[in-house]
Structures are given as structure tokens and as C-alpha cells.
mmCIF file of C-alpha atoms in Angstrom:
data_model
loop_
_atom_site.group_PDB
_atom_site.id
_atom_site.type_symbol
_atom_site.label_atom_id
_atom_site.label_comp_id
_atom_site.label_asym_id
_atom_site.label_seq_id
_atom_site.Cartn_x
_atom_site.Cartn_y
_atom_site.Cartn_z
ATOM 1 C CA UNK A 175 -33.697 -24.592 40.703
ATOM 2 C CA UNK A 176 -35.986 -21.911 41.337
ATOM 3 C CA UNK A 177 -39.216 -21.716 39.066
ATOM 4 C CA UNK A 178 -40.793 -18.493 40.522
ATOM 5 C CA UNK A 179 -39.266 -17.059 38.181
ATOM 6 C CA UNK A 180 -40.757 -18.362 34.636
ATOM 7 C CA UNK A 181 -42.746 -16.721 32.573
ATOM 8 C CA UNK A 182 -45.881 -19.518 32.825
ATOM 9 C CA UNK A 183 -46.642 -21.071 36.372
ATOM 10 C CA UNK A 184 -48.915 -24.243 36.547
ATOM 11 C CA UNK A 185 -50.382 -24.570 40.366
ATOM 12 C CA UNK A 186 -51.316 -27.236 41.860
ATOM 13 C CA UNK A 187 -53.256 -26.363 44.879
ATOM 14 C CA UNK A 188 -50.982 -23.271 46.431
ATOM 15 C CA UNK A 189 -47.838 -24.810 44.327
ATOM 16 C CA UNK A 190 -45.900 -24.835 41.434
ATOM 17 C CA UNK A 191 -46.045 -28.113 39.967
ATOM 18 C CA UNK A 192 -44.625 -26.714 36.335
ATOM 19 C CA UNK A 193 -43.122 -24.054 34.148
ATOM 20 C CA UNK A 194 -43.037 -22.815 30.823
ATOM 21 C CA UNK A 195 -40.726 -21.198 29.192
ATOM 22 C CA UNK A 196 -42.108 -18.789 26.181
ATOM 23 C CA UNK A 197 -41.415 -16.597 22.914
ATOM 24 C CA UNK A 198 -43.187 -13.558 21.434
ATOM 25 C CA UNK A 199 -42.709 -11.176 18.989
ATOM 26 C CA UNK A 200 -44.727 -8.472 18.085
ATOM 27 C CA UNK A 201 -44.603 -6.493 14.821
ATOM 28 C CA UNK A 202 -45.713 -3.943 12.756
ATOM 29 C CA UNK A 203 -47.431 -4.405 9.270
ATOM 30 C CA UNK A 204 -44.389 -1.898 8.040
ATOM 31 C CA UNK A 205 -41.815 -4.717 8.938
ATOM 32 C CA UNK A 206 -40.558 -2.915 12.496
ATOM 33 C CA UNK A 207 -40.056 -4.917 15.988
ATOM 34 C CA UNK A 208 -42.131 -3.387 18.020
ATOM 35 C CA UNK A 209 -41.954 -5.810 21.553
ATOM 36 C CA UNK A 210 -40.897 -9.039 21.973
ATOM 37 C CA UNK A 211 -40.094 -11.775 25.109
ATOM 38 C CA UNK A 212 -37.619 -14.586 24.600
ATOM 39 C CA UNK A 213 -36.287 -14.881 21.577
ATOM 40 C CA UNK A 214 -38.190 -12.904 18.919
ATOM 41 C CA UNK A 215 -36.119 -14.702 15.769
ATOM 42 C CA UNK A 216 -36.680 -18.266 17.220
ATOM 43 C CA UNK A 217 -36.837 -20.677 14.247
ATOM 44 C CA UNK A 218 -40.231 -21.771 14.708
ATOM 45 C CA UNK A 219 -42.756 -24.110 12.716
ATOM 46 C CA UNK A 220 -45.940 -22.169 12.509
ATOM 47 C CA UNK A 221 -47.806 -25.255 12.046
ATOM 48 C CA UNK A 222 -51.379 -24.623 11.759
ATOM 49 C CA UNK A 223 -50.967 -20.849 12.049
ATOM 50 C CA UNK A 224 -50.364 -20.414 8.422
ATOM 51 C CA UNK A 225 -53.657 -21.730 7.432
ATOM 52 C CA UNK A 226 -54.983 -18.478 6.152
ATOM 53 C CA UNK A 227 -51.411 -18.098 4.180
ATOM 54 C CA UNK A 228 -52.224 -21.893 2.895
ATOM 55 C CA UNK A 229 -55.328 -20.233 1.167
ATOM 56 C CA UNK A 230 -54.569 -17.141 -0.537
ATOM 57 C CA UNK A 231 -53.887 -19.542 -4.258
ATOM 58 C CA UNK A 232 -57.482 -20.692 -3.642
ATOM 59 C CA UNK A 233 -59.000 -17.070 -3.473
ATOM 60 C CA UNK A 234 -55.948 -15.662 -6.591
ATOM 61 C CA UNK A 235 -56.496 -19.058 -8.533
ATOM 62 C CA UNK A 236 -60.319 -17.558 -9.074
ATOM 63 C CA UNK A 237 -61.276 -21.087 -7.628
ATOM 64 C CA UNK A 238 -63.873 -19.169 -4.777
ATOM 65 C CA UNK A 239 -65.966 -18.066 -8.071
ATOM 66 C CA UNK A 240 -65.592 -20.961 -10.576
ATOM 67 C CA UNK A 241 -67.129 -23.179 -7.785
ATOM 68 C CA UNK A 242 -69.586 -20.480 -6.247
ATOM 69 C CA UNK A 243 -67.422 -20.784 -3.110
ATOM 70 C CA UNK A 244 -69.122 -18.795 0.038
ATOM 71 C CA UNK A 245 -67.325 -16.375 2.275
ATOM 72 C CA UNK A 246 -67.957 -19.047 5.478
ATOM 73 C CA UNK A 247 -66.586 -22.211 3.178
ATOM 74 C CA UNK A 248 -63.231 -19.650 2.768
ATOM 75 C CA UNK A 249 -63.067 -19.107 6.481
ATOM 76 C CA UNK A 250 -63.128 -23.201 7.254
ATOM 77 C CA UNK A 251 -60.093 -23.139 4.387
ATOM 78 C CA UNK A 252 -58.478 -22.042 7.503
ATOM 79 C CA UNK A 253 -59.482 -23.499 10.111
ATOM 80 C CA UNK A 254 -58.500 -26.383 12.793
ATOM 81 C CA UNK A 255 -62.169 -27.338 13.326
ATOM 82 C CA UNK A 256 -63.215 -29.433 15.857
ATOM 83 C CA UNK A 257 -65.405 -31.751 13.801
ATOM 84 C CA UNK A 258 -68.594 -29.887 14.627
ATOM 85 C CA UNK A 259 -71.673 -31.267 12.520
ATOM 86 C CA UNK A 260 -71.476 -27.787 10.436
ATOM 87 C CA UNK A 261 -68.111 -28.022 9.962
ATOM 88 C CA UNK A 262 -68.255 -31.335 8.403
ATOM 89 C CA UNK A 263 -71.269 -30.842 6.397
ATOM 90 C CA UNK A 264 -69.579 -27.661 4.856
ATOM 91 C CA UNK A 265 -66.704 -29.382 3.984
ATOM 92 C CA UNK A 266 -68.891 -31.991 2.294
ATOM 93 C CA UNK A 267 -70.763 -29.370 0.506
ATOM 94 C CA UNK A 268 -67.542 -27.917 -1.118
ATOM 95 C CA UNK A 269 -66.523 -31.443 -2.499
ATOM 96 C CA UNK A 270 -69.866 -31.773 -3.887
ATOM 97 C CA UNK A 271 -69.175 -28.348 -5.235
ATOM 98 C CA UNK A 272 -65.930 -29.349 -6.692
ATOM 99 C CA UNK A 273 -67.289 -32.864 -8.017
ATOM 100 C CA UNK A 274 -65.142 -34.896 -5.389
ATOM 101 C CA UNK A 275 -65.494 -37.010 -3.230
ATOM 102 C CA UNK A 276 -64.471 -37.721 0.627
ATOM 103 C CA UNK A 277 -61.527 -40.041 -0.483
ATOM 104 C CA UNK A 278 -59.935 -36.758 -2.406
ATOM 105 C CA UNK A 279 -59.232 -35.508 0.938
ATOM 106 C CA UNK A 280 -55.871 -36.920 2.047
ATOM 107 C CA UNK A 281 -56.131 -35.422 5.463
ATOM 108 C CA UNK A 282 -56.432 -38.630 7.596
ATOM 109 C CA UNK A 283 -58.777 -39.459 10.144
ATOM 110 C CA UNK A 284 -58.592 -39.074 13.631
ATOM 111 C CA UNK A 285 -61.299 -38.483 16.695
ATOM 112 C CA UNK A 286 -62.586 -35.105 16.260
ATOM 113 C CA UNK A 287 -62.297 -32.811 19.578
ATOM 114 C CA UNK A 288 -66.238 -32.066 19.869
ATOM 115 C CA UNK A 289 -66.458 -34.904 22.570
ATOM 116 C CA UNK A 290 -70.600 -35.009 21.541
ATOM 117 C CA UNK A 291 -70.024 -35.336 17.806
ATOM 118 C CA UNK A 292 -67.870 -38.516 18.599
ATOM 119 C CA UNK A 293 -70.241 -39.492 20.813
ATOM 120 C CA UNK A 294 -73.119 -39.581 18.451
ATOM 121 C CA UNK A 295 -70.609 -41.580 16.451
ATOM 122 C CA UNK A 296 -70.488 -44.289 18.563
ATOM 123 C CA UNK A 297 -73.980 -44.375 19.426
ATOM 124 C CA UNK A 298 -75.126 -45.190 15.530
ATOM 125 C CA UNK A 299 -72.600 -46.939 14.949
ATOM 126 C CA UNK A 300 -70.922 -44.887 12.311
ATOM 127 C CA UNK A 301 -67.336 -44.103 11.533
ATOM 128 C CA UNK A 302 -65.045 -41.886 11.325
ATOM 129 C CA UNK A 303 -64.254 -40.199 7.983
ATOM 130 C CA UNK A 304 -61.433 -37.916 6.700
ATOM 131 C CA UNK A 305 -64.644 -35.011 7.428
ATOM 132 C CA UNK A 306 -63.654 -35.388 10.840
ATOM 133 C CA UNK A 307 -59.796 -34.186 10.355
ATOM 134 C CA UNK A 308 -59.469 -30.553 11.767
ATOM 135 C CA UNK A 309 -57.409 -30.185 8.569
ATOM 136 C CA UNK A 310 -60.453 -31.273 6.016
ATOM 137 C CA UNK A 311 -61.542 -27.885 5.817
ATOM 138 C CA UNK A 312 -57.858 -26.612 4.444
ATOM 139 C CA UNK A 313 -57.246 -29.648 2.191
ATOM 140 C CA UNK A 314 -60.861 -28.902 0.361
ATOM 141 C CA UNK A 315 -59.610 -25.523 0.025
ATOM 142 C CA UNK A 316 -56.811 -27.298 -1.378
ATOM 143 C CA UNK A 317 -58.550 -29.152 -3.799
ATOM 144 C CA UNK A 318 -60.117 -26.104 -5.021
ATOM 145 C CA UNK A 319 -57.440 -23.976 -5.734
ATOM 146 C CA UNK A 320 -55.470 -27.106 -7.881
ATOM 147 C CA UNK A 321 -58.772 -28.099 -9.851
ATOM 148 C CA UNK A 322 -59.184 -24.730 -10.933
ATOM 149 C CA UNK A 323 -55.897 -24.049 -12.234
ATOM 150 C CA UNK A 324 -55.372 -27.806 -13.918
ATOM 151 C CA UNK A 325 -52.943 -29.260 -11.179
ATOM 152 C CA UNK A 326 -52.931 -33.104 -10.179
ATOM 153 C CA UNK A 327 -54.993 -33.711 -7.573
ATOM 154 C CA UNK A 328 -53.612 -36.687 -6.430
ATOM 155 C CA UNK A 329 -49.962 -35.358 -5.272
ATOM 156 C CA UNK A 330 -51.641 -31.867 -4.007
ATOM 157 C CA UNK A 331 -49.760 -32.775 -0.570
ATOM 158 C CA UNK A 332 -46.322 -32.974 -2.083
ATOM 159 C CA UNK A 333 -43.578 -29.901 -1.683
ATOM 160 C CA UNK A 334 -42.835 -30.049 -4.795
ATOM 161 C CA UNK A 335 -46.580 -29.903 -6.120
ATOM 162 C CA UNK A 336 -47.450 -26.323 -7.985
ATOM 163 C CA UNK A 337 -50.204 -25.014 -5.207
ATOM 164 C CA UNK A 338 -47.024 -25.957 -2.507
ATOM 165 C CA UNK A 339 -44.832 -24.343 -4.590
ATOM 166 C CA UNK A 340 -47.324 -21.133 -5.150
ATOM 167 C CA UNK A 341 -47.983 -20.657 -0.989
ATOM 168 C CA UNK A 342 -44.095 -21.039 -0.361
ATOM 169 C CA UNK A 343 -44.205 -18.421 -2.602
ATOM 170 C CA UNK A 344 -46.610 -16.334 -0.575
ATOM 171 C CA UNK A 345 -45.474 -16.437 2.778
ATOM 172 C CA UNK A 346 -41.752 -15.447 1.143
ATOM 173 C CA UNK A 347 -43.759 -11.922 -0.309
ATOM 174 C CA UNK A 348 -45.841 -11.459 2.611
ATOM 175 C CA UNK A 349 -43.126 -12.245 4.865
ATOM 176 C CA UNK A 350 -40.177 -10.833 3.424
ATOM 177 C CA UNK A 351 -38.685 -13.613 4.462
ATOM 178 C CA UNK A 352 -36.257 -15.539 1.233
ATOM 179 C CA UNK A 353 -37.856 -18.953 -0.291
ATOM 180 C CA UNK A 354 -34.476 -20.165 -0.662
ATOM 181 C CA UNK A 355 -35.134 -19.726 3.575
ATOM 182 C CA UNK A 356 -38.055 -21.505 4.685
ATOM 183 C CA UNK A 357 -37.515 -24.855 6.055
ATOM 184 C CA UNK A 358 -39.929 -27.177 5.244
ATOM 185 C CA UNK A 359 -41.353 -30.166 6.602
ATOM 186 C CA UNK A 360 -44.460 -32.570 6.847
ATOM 187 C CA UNK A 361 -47.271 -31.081 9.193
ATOM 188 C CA UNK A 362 -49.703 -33.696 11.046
ATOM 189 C CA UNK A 363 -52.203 -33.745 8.018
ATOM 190 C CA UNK A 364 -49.764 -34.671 5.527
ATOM 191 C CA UNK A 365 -48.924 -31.125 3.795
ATOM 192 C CA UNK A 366 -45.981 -29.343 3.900
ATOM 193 C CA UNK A 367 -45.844 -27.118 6.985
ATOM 194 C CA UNK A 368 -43.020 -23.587 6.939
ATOM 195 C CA UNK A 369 -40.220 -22.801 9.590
ATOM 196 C CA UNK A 370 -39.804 -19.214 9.800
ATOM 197 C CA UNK A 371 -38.155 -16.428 12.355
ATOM 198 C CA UNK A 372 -40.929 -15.881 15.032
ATOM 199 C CA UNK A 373 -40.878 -12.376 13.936
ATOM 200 C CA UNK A 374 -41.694 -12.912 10.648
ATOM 201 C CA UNK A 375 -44.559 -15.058 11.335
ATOM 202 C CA UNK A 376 -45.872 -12.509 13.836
ATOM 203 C CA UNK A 377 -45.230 -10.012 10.265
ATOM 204 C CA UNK A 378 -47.676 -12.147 8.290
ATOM 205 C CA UNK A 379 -50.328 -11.601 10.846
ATOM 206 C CA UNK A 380 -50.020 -7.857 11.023
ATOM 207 C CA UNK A 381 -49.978 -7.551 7.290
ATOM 208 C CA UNK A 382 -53.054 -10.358 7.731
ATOM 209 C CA UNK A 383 -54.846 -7.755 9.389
ATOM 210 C CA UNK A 384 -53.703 -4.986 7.613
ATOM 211 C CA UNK A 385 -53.159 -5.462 4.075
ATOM 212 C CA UNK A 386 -53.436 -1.831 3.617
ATOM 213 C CA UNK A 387 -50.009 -0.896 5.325
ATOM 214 C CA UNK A 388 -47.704 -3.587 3.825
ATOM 215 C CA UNK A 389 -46.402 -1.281 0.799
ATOM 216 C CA UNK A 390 -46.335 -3.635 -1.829
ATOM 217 C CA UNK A 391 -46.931 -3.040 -5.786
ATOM 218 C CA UNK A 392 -49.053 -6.376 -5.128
ATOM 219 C CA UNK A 393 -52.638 -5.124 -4.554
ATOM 220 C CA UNK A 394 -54.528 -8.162 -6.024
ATOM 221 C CA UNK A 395 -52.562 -9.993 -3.303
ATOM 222 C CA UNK A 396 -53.354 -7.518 -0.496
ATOM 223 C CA UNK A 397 -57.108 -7.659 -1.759
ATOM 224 C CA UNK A 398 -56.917 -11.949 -1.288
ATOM 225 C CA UNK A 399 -55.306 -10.814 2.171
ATOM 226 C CA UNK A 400 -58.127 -8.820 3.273
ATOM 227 C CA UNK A 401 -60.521 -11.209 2.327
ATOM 228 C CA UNK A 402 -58.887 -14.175 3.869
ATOM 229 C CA UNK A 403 -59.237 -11.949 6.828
ATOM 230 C CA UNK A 404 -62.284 -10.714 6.470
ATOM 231 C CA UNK A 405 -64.008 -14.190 6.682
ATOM 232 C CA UNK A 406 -62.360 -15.835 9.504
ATOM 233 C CA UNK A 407 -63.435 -12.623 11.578
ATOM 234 C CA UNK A 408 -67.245 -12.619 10.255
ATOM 235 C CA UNK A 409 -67.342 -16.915 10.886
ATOM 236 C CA UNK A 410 -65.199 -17.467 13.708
ATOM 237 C CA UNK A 411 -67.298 -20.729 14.710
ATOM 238 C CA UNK A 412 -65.731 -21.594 11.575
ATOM 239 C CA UNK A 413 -62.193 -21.569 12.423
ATOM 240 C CA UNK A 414 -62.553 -23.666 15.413
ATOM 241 C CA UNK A 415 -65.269 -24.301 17.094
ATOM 242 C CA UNK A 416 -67.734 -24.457 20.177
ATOM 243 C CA UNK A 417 -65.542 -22.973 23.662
ATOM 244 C CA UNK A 418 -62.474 -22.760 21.329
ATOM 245 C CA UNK A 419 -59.777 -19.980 21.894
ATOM 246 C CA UNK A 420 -59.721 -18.490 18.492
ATOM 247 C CA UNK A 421 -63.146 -18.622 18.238
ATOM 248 C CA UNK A 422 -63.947 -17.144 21.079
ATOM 249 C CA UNK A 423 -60.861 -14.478 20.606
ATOM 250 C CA UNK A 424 -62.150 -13.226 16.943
ATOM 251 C CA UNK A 425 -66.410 -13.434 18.506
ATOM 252 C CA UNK A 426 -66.175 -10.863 21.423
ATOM 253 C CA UNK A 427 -63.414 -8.838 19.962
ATOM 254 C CA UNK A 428 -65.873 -8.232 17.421
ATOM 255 C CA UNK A 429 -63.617 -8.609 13.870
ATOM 256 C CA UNK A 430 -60.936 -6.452 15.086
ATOM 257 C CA UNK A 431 -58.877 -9.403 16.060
ATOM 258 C CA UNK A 432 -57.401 -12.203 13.333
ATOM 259 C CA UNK A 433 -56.497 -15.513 15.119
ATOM 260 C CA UNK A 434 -55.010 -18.754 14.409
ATOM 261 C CA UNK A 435 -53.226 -21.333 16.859
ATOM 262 C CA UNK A 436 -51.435 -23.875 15.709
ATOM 263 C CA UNK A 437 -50.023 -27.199 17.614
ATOM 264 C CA UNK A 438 -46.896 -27.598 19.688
ATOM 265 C CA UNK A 439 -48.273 -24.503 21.496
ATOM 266 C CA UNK A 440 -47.849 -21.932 18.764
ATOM 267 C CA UNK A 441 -50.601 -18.969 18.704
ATOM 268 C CA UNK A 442 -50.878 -15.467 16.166
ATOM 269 C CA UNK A 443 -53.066 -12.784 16.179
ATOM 270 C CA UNK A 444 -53.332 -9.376 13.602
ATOM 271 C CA UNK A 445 -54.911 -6.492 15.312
ATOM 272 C CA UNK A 446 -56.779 -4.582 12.698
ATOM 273 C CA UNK A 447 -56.783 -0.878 15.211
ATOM 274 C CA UNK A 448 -53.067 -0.856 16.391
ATOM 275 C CA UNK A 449 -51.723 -3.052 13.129
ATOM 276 C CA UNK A 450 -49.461 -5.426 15.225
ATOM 277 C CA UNK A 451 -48.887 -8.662 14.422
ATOM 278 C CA UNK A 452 -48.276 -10.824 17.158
ATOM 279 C CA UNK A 453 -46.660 -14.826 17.274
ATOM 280 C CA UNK A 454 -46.339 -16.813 20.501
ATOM 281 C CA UNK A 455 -44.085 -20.152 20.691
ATOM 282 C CA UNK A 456 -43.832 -21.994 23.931
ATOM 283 C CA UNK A 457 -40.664 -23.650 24.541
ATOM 284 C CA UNK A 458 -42.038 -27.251 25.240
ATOM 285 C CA UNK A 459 -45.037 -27.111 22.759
ATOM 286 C CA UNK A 460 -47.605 -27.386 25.785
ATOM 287 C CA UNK A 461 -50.398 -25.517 24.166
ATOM 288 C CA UNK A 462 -51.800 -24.860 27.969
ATOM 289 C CA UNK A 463 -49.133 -21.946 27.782
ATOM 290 C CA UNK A 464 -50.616 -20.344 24.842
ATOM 291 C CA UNK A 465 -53.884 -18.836 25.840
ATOM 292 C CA UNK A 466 -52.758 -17.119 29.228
ATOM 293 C CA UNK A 467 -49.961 -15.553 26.976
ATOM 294 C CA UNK A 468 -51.703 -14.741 24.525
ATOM 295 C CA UNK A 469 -54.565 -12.918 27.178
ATOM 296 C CA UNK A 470 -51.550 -11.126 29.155
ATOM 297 C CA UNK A 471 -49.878 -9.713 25.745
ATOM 298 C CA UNK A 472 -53.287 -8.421 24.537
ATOM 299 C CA UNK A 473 -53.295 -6.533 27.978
ATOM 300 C CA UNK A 474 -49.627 -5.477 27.941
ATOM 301 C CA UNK A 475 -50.404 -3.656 24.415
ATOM 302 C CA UNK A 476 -53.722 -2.235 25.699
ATOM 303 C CA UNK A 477 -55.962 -4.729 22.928
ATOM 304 C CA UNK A 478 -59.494 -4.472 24.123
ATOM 305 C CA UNK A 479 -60.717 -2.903 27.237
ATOM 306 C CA UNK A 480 -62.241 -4.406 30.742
ATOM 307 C CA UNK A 481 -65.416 -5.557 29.130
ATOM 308 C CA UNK A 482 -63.607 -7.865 27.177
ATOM 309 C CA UNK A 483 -61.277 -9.301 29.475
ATOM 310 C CA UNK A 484 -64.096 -9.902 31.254
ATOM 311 C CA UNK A 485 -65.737 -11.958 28.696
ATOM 312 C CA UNK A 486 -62.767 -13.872 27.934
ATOM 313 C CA UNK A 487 -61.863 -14.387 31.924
ATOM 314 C CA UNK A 488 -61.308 -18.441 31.707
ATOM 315 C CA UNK A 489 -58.440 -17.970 29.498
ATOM 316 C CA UNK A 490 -56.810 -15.158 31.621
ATOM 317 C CA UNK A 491 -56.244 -17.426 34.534
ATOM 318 C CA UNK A 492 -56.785 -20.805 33.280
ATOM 319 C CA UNK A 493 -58.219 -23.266 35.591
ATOM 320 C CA UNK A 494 -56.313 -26.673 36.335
ATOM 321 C CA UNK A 495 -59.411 -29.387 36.385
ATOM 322 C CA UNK A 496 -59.393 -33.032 37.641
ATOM 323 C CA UNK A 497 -61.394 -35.939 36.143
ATOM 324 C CA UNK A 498 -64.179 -34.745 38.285
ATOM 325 C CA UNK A 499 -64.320 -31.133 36.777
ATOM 326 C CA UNK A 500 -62.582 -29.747 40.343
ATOM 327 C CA UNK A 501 -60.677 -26.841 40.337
ATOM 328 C CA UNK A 502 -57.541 -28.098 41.545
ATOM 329 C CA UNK A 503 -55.090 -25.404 40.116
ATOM 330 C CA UNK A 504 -54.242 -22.764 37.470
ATOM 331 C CA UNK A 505 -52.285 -21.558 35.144
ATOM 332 C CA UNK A 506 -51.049 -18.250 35.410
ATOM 333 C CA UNK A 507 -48.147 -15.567 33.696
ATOM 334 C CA UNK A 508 -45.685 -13.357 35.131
ATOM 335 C CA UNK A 509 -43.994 -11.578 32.136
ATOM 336 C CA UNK A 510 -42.930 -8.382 31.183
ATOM 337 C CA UNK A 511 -42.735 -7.342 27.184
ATOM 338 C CA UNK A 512 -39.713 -5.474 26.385
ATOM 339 C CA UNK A 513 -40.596 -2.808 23.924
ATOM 340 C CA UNK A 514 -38.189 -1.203 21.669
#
């Protein structure tokens, strides 16, 4: 079989050790198809992508001003954190906001990413606690949004529960896509998580972005949109992390870009300037085939000039490492949108 031809190469030395095969569609805020690779209408779980979706009840529910809520506690509402110390001392502050406790979150616990933070861990002998989760941020959101508006608090995480019920809701409107549609399953944190068309996922991202050119008779909606936005882009060590993709994505592109991976290697972005949306889904769910994609689309639709590529080189030709930090490969793309 001959792998020259994929879309994602892995090297190994001067090889090809592996392939990926990929998926993106690109749209505008008005609903058109404006590029796409692969499939476009792939059924695809966002996962983790529809974070900031997750999080428009909590800013409509009036929950963000009945608990004196800050703009940078609304951006970790969406976030996949890496279990930073600020991350999980926000995410404490908002429970103390919202009279809770840690055990309200039903996020689970796992080892955070930020190797250090887990190291300090060990070294006083601490544990690990549901602040940890990269999903603690979104489930205190969570928590918000049903306290405010009388829900149980206890069965938040069920499809069935009224804030579920209320997001399904709002990626159907900003979507366009019918509730009677989206799939839905259990993400890794416990909550429901959406299957939707690629396109329409990369949709909610342009009209993410740009609020303003969805025409809707919603504007309260469109103003929780902008918001949303608004405050992943001014905290973007909020959404992830320390050397994180988004993070750095959103920081040097200076809040014109909106962007949220999500796992089994899917990756959006909104571009505030040009009003695309854009969704990536790699075939396998190897998320090492997000980030080169997502670098090579941003310089097939002329996002961001030199300077920035620049400042974002590591992720345009990822480096393959070994245990002892030695370049041993990379990770490269050789794709060509096809624009309608």
C-alpha cells in the first residue's frame, strides 16, 4: 500500500512509520460550505469541542451575576485544563461561590497533564481530587447554571436533566442542526457529549466567533455567544494551559481566533476577521494529527501572516521525541482544501 499519499505523515528518521487519514470542513457564520477535505458531513462526536456550547445556560440562566461570576471563571467553564494550580484554585473559588463543595463535582479524578502539579502531589503527599479533572472547570459551570434556575444538582449529568435538555437545545439553534438529530452519548467526564455533521460543528464555531452574522431573531442568545467568546480569547491560559495548543492558538493570534480541541483528535476554531468556522476530525482519533492540520488549514485560508506562523512553528512541523527528548522524527501534512 502506498502511504505517500495521506494527508498526515509521521517520520521516523527519513521514513514513514504512519498515516492519518483526516476531515475538515470549513463554514461560514451564514450557514454556506465554504472548503472542506474528506468528508465534510462525517458524523462526528465533538467531544470536548462543545464546551463553550455546554455554557451558554450558565451565562442565559443569569447564574454569572447571581454568584458574582468573573469573565476568567466563564472562560475555565470551557476549558480542558491541565490541572494548573490556577486552574484548580478557580474552580475552588466558584464552589465556594456557589456554596458547594468539591464532592458536587461529579467529574472524576484522574492525573492532571501539568507533569509538575502532579509532581508536587506526590512530593506532600497529597491526593488527587475531582479539581484535578480537565472537566472540573465545565461541571462548576454546570453547577451554576442548575442552582440558579432551581434544578437538582445531584442528576446535573443525566440527558434527561433540564440544563442537558436546555444545551441540546442550543447547539440545535446555533447549529441548525434538528434535536430530534443529535446523537447522544456519555463523554469521558460523565456528561452527555453531541454527534453532529462535521459541518455543522465547524457552523457553531463560525457563529462562535461571529454572533453578529448568524441572522437569528435570538439576540440575547447571540449576546451569551459573544461573551462566551469573548472570554476564552481574553484568558486563553484558561482554556488549557501552559505549552497547550489552544492556548497558545487564541495568545499570539491575539483574540481573533476562538479554539477548542476535543479528544479522539477532534479540533475547531471561529475566525472573528474572515467569519469561518472551521472543525477537524482525524480518522483514528490520534490527536498528534490535529495540530499540523489545524496549522496547514489556517495557512491554506490565509489566517494570520508570517509572524505568526513563526511563533507557532512547533506545531507546524511537529517534532517526533524519544524518552530522551531527541528529535527522532516529525509529523508533517500534505493536503490540499477543496474550495467551493
Amino acid at each position: 500500500m502506498n502511504h505517500s499519499n495521506a494527508p498526515v505523515l509521521v517520520y521516523r528518521g527519513d521514513y514513514i512509520e504512519s498515516t492519518h487519514q483526516i476531515h475538515i470542513a470549513v463554514m461560514s457564520a451564514k450557514g454556506e460550505l465554504v472548503a472542506y477535505y474528506g468528508n465534510p458531513h462525517r458524523l462526528t462526536f465533538a467531544r470536548s469541542s462543545m464546551k463553550a456550547l455546554q455554557t451558554v445556560p450558565v451565562v442565559e440562566s443569569g447564574a454569572m451575576e447571581a454568584y458574582h461570576l468573573t469573565e476568567r471563571e466563564l472562560a475555565l467553564f470551557c476549558a480542558s485544563h491541565i490541572g494548573e494550580r490556577y486552574h484548580r484554585d478557580t474552580v475552588a473559588t466558584v464552589l465556594k461561590k456557589l456554596d458547594l463543595q468539591e464532592t458536587s463535582l461529579q467529574c472524576g479524578i484522574h492525573i492532571p497533564r501539568h507533569k509538575e502539579s502532579y509532581e508536587q502531589l506526590i512530593k506532600k503527599g497529597g491526593k488527587l481530587t475531582p479539581l484535578f479533572s480537565n472537566c472540573s472547570g465545565k461541571h462548576a459551570g454546570m453547577l451554576a447554571g442548575c442552582k440558579k434556575q432551581g434544578f437538582s444538582l445531584d442528576t446535573y449529568r443525566d440527558v434527561t436533566h433540564p440544563y442537558q435538555q436546555q444545551i441540546i437545545d442550543v447547539i440545535s439553534d446555533v447549529s441548525g442542526y434538528s434535536k430530534e438529530k443529535i446523537v447522544t452519548s456519555v463523554d469521558g467526564c460523565g456528561v452527555p457529549v453531541h454527534r453532529l455533521p462535521l459541518d455543522k460543528v465547524a457552523l457553531l464555531f463560525a457563529r462562535l466567533a461571529n454572533p453578529e452574522n448568524w441572522h437569528t431573531e435570538n439576540e440575547s442568545r447571540q449576546h451569551s455567544l459573544a461573551r462566551i467568546c469573548q472570554a476564552m480569547v481574553d484568558y486563553p491560559e484558561m482554556v488549557a494551559g501552559t505549552n497547550q495548543f489552544d492556548t497558545d492558538l487564541m495568545r499570539v493570534f491575539k483574540g481573533r481566533l476562538v479554539a477548542k480541541g476535543g479528544a479522539e483528535a477532534v479540533h475547531c476554531f471561529g475566525d472573528k476577521e474572515t467569519g469561518l468556522g472551521v472543525a477537524i476530525k482525524v480518522e483514528d482519533g490520534n490527536a498528534r494529527g490535529t495540530r499540523v492540520t489545524a496549522m496547514e488549514v489556517l495557512k491554506q485560508l490565509d489566517i494570520g501572516d508570517e509572524s505568526i506562523r513563526n511563533e507557532l512553528e512547533p506545531y507546524v512541523e511537529e517534532a517526533v521525541l524519544n524518552a530522551r527528548d531527541e528529535k527522532i522524527g516529525k509529523i508533517v501534512t500534505q493536503f490540499q482544501l477543496n474550495f467551493l
